Tab-separated table of C-alpha atoms and ligand atoms in Angstrom:
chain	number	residue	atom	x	y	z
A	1	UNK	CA	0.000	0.000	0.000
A	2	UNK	CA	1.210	3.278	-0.869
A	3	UNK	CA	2.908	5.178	2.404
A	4	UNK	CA	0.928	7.992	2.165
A	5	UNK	CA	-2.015	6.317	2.322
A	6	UNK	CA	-0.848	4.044	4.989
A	7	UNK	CA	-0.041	7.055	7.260
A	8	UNK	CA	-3.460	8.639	7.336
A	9	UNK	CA	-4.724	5.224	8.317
A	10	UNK	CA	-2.510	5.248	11.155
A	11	UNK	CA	-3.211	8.790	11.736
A	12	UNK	CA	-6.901	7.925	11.307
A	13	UNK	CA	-6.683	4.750	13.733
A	14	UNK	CA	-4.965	6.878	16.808
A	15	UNK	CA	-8.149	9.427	16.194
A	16	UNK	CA	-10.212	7.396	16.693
A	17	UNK	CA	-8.885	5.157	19.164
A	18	UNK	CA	-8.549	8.512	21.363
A	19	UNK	CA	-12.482	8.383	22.173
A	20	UNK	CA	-12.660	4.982	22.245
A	21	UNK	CA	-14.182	4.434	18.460
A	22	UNK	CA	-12.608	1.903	15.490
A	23	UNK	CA	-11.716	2.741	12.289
A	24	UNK	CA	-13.482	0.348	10.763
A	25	UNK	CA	-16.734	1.727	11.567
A	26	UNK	CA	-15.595	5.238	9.695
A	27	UNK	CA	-14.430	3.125	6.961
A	28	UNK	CA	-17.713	1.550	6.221
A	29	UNK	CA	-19.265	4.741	6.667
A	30	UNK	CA	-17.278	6.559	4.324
A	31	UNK	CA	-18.043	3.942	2.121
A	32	UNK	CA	-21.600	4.066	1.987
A	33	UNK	CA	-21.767	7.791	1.632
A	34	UNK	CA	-22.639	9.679	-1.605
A	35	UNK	CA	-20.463	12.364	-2.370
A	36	UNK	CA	-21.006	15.895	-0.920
A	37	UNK	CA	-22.804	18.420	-3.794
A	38	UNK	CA	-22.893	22.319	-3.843
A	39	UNK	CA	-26.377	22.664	-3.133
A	40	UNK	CA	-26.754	20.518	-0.155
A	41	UNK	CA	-23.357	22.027	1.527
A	42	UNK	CA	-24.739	25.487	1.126
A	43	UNK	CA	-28.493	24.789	1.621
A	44	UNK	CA	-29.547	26.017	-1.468
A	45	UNK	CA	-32.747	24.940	-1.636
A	46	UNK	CA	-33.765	26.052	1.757
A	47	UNK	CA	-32.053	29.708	0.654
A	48	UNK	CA	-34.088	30.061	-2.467
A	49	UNK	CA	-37.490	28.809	-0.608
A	50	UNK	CA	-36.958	31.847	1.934
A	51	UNK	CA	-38.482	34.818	-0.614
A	52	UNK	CA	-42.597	34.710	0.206
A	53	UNK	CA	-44.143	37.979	-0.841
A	54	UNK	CA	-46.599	39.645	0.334
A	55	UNK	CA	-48.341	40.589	-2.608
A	56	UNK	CA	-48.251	40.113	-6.270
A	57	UNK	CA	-46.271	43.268	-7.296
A	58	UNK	CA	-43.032	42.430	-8.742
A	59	UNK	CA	-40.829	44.193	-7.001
A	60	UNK	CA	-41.513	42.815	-3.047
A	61	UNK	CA	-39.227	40.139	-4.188
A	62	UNK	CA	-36.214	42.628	-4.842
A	63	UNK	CA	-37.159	44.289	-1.549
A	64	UNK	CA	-37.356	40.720	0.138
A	65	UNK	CA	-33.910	39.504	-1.053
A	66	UNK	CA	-32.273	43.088	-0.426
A	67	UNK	CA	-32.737	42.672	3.237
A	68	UNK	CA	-32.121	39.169	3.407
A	69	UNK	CA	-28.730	40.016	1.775
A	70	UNK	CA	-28.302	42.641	4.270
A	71	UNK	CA	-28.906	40.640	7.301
A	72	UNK	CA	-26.393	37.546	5.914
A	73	UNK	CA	-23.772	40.599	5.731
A	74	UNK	CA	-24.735	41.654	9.351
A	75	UNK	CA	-24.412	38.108	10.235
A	76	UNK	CA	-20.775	38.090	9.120
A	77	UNK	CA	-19.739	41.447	11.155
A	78	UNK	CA	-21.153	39.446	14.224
A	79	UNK	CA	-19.371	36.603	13.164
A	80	UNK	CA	-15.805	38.721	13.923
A	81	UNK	CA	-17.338	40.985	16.328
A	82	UNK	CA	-18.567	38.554	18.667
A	83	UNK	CA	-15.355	36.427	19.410
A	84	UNK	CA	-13.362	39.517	19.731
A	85	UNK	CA	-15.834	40.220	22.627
A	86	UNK	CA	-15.508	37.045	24.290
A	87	UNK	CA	-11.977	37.432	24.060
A	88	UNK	CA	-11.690	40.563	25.414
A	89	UNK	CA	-8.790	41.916	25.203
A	90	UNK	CA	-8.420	40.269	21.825
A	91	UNK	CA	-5.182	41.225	20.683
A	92	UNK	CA	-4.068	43.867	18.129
A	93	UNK	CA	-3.920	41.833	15.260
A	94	UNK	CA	-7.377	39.760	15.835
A	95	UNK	CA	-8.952	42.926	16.159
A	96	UNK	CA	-7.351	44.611	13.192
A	97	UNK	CA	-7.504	41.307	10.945
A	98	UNK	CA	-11.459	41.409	11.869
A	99	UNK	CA	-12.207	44.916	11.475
A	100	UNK	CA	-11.444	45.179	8.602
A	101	UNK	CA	-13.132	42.063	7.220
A	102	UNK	CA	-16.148	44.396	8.693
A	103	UNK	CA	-15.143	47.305	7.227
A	104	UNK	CA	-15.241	44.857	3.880
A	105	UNK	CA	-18.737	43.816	4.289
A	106	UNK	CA	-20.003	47.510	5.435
A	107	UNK	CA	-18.439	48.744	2.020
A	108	UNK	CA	-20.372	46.292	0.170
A	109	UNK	CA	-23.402	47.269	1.856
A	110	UNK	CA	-22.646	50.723	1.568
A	111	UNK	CA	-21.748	50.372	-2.524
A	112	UNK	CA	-24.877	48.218	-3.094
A	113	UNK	CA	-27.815	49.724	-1.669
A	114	UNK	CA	-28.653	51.130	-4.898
A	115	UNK	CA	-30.814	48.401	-5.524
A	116	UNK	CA	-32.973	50.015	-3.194
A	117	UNK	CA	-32.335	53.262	-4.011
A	118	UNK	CA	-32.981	53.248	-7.667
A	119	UNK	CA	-33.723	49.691	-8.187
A	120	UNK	CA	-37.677	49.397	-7.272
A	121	UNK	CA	-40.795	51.248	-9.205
A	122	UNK	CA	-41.790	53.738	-6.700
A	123	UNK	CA	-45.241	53.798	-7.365
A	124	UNK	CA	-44.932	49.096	-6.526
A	125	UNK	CA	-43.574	50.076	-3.706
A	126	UNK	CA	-45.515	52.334	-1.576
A	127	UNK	CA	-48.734	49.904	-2.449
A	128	UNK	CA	-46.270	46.751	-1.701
A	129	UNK	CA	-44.972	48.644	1.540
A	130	UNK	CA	-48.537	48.809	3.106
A	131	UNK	CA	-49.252	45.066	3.353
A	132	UNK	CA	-46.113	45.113	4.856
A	133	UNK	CA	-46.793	47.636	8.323
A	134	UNK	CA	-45.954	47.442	11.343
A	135	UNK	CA	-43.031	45.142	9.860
A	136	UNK	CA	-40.127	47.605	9.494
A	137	UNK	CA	-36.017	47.150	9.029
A	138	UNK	CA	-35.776	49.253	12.127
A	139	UNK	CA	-37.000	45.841	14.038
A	140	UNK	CA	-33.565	44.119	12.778
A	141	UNK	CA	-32.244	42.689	16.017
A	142	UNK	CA	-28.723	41.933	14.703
A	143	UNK	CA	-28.547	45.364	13.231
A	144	UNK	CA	-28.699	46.528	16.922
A	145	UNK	CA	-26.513	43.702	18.350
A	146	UNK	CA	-23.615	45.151	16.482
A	147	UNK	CA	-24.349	48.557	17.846
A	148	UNK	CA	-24.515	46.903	21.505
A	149	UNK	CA	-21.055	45.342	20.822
A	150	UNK	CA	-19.293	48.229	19.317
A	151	UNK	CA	-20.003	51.012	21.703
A	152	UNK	CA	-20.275	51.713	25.106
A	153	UNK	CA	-24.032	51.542	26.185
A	154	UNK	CA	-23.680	55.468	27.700
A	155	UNK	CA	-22.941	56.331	23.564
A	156	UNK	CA	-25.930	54.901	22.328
A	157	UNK	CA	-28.221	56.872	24.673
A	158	UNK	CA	-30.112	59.802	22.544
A	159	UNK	CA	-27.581	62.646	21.769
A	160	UNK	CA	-30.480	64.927	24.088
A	161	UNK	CA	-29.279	62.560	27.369
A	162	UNK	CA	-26.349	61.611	26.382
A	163	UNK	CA	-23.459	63.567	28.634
A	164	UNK	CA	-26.267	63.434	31.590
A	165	UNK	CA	-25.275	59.691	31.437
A	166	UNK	CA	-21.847	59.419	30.366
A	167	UNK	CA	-21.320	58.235	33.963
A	168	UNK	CA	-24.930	56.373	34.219
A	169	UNK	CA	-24.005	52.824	35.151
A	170	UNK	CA	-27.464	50.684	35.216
A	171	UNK	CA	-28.367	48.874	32.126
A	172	UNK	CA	-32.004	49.377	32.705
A	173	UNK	CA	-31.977	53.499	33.131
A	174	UNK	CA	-29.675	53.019	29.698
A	175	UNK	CA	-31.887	50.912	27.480
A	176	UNK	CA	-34.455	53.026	28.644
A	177	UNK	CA	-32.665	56.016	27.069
A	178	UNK	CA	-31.233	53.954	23.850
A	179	UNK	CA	-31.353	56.364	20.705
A	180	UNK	CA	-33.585	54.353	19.179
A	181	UNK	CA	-36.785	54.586	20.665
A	182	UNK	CA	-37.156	58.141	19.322
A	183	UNK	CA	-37.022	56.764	15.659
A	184	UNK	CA	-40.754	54.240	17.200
A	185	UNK	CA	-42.567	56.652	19.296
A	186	UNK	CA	-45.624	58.610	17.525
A	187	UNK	CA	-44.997	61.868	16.680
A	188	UNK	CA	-48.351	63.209	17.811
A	189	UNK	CA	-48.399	61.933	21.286
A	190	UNK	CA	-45.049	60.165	22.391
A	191	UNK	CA	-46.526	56.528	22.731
A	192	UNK	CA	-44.473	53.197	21.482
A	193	UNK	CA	-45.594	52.780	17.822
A	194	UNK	CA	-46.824	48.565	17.317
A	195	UNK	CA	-43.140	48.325	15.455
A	196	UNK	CA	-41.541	49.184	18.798
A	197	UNK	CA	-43.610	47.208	21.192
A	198	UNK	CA	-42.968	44.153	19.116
A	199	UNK	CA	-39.386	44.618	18.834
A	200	UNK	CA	-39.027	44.910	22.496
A	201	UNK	CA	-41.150	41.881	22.905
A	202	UNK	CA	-39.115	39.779	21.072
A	203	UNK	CA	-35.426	41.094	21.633
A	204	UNK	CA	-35.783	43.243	25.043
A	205	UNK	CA	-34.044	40.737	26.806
A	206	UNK	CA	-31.722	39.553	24.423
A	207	UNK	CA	-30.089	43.025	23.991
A	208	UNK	CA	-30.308	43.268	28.036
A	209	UNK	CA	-28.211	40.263	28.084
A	210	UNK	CA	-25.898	41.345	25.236
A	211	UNK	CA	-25.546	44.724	27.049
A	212	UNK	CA	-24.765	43.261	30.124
A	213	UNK	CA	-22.343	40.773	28.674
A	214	UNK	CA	-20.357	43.138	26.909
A	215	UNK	CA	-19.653	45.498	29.258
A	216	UNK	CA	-16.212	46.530	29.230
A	217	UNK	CA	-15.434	44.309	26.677
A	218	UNK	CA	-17.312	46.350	23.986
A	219	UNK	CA	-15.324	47.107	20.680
A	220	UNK	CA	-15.156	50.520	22.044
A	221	UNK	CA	-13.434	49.926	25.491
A	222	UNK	CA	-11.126	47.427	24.129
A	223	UNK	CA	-9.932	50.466	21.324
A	224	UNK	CA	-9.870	52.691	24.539
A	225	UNK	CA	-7.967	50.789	26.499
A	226	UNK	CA	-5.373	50.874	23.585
A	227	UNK	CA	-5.602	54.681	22.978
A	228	UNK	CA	-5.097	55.628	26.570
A	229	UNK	CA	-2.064	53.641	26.877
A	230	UNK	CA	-0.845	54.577	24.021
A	231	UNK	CA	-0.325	51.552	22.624
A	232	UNK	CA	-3.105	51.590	19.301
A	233	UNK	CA	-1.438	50.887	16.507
A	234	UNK	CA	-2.356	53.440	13.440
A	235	UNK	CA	-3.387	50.350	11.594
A	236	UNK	CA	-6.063	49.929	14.043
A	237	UNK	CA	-6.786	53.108	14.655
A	238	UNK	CA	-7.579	53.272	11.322
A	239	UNK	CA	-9.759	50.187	10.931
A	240	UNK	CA	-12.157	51.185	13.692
A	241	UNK	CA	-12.219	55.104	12.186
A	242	UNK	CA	-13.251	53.339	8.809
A	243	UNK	CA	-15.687	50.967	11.147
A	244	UNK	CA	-17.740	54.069	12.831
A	245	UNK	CA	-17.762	56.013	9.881
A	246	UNK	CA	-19.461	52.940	7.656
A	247	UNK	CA	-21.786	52.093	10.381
A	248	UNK	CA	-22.690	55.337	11.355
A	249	UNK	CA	-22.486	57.285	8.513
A	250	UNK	CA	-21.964	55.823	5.268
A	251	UNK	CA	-24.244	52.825	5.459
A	252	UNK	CA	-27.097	55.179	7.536
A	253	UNK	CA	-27.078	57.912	4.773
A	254	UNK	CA	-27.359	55.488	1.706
A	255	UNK	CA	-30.535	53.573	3.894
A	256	UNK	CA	-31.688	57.461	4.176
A	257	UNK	CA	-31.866	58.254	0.641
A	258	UNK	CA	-33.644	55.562	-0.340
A	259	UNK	CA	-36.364	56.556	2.641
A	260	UNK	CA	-36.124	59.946	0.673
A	261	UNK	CA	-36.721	58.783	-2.847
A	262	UNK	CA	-39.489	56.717	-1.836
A	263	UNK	CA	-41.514	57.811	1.008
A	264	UNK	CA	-40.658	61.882	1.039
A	265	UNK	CA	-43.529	64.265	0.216
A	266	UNK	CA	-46.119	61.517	-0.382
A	267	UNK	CA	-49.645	61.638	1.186
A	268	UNK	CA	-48.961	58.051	2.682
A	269	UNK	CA	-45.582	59.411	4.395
A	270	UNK	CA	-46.908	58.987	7.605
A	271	UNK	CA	-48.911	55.660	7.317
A	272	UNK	CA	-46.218	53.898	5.302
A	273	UNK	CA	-43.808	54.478	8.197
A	274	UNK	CA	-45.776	53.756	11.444
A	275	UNK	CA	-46.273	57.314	12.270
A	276	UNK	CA	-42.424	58.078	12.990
A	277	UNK	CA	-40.695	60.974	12.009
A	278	UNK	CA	-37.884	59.447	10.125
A	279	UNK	CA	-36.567	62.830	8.739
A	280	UNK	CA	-35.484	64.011	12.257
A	281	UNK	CA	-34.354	60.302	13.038
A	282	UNK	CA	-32.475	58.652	10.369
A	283	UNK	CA	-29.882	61.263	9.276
A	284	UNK	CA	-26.730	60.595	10.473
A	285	UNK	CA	-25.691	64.460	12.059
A	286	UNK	CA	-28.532	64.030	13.898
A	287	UNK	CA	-28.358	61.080	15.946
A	288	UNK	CA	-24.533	61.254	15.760
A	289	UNK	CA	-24.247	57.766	16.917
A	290	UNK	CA	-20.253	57.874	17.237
A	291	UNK	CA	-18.721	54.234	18.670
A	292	UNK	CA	-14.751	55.824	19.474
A	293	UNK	CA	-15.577	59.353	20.534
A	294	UNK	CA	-12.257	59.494	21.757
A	295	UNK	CA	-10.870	58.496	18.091
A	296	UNK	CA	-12.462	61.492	16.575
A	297	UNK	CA	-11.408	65.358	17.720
A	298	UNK	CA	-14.317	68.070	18.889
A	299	UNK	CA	-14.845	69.666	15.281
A	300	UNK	CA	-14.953	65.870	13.387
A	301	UNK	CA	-17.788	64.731	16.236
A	302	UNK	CA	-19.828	68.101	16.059
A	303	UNK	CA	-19.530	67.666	11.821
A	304	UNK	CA	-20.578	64.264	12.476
A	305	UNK	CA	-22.121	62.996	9.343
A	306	UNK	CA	-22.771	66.637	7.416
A	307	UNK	CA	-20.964	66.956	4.952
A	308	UNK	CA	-22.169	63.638	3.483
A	309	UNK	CA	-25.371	64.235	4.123
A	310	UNK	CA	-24.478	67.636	2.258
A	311	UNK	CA	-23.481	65.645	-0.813
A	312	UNK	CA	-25.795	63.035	-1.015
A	313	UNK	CA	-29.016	64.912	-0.281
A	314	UNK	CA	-28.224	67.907	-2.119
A	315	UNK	CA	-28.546	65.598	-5.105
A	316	UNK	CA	-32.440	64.559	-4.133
B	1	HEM	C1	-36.654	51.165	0.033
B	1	HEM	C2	-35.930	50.748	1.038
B	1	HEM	C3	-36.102	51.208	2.439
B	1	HEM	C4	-36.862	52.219	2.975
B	1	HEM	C5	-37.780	53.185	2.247
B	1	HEM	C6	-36.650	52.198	4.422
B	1	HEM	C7	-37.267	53.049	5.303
B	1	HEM	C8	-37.033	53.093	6.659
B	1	HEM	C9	-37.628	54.032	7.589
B	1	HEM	C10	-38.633	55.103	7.224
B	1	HEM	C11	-37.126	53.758	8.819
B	1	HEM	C12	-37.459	54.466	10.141
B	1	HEM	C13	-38.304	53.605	11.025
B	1	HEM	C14	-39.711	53.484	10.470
B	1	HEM	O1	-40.384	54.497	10.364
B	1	HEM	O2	-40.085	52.346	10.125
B	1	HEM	C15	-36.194	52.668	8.675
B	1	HEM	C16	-35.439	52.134	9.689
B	1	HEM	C17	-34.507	51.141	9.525
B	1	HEM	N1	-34.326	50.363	8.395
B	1	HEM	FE1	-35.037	50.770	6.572
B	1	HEM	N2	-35.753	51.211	4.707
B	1	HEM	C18	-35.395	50.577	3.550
B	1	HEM	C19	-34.530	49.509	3.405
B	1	HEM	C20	-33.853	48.913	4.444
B	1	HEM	C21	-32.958	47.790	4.305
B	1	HEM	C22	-32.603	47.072	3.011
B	1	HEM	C23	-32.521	47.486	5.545
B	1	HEM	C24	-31.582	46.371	5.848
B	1	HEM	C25	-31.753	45.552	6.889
B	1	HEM	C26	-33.096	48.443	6.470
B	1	HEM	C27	-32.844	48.493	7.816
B	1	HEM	C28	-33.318	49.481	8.651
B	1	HEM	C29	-32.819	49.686	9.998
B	1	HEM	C30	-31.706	48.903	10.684
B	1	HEM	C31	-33.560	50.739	10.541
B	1	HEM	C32	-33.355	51.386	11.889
B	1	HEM	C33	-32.380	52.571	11.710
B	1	HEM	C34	-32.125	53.355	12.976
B	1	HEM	O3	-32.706	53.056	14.008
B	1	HEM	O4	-31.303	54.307	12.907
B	1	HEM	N3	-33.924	49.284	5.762
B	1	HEM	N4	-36.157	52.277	7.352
């Protein structure tokens, strides 16, 4: 028998012996088993059974897929950000390496949302988008689970609280001041639109738990940790500049223009959104949702955002 081969069945044969199993069992498994194929390894059938409109206008499909895109790509930043948090404090060149693999997916989400943008009929969607209500992106739990890991909890409080409770401590009084529940609460009398009181049904505690088990190991405090001591390299320094600004700013202001071209000055504005005021809530410069304050200098934070928004929504 050729050595080679011989060798992995000795290899194979102390494997197995380790946890008490025999080879021979393996063998006459891998004998019976058909060979692996694309679409089983990636599930392809499942994927492609996962698109269920709503209604019969063409486009809900695109709108469909676009998210489900979206949240596959937010799966993958979790998929770095969340051993980094375990590991807390990863080292320099985990948390580089993965950074910018998140940077990576943020730009592709950033470059492609102009299937939203200009890639639906308008007129499809806002009769598509009202089968759709309460449902809303804004209920995307992973969407806020990377927000949860990045920052410190005291920076995602709305900007209005927010150095009130730099030094606030309890989760509860936190979540309770989280930026986003201005972007759910009715404009004409302050109550929890449905979207909101769903979304906290189904992921209030999950975030509690995610809040609470990344404090002090958020993104956030492991980059401050490195700043203060000076020891943050400029490569990383760089990677989580690139991070806030695609997060906060680049990805946010693309979702924002396609809000614009779609549901600005039209008589179902309000309806098609729940109610909210997403003007005053989506743009960037005005929630200024910044995950490394300390990475950014006074002018940068208090210009947080404009002169994007400047560019892009100048061109409305
Ligand atoms: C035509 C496309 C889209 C329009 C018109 C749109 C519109 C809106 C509006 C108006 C809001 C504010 C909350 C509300 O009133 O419901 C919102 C929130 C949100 N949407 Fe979209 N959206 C679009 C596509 C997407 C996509 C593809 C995603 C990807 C998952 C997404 C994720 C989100 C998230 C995460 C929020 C919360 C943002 C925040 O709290 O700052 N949206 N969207």
């Amino acid at each position: 028998m050729d050595d080679a081969i011989e060798g992995r069945l000795k290899a194979l044969k102390e494997k197995y012996a380790a946890s008490g199993q025999e080879l021979l069992d393996f063998l006459d498994g891998l004998l019976e088993a058909d060979y692996l194929t694309y679409w089983d390894y990636i599930r392809l059938d499942s994927l492609l059974s996962l698109q269920q409109p709503r209604t019969s206008h063409h486009d809900e499909s695109i709108f469909i897929m676009y998210h489900q895109i979206t949240e596959l790509y937010f799966k993958m930043v979790l998929h770095e950000l969340d051993p980094l948090i375990e590991a807390a404090p990863a080292s320099q060149e985990a948390l580089t390496e993965s950074i910018r693999r998140c940077n990576r997916y943020f730009g592709a989400l950033e470059h492609s949302f102009g299937v939203m943008v200009d890639g639906m009929d308008r007129a499809q969607f806002l009769r598509f988008r009202m089968a759709l209500i309460p449902a809303s992106g804004f209920q995307s739990g992973q969407y806020r689970m990377i927000e949860l890991g990045s920052a410190k909890l005291n920076d995602l409080v709305h900007l209005d609280q927010r150095a009130a409770m730099a030094d606030e401590k309890d989760v509860d009084i936190l979540l309770n001041a989280i930026y986003w529940l201005r972007g759910a609460t009715l404009e004409k009398d302050g109550q929890k639109t449905l979207t909101l009181v769903q979304f906290e049904k189904k992921y209030g505690e999950v975030f509690k738990k995610r809040a609470q088990q990344s404090r002090g190991k958020t993104l956030s405090d492991q980059a401050k940790q490195l700043f203060e001591s000076g020891h943050l390299s400029d490569d990383l320094k760089n990677a989580f500049r690139a991070f806030d600004q695609y997060v906060n700013v680049l990805w946010p202001l693309q979702h924002y223009r396609s809000a614009v071209r779609y549901l600005a000055k039209q008589p179902t504005d309000a309806r098609a959104t729940g109610g909210t005021n997403w003007q005053k809530y989506l743009p960037p410069r005005f929630q200024k949702r910044i995950f490394f304050p300390f990475l950014w200098d006074e002018k940068e934070q208090e210009e947080w955002g404009k002169s994007f928004v400047d560019r892009y929504v100048s061109e409305e």
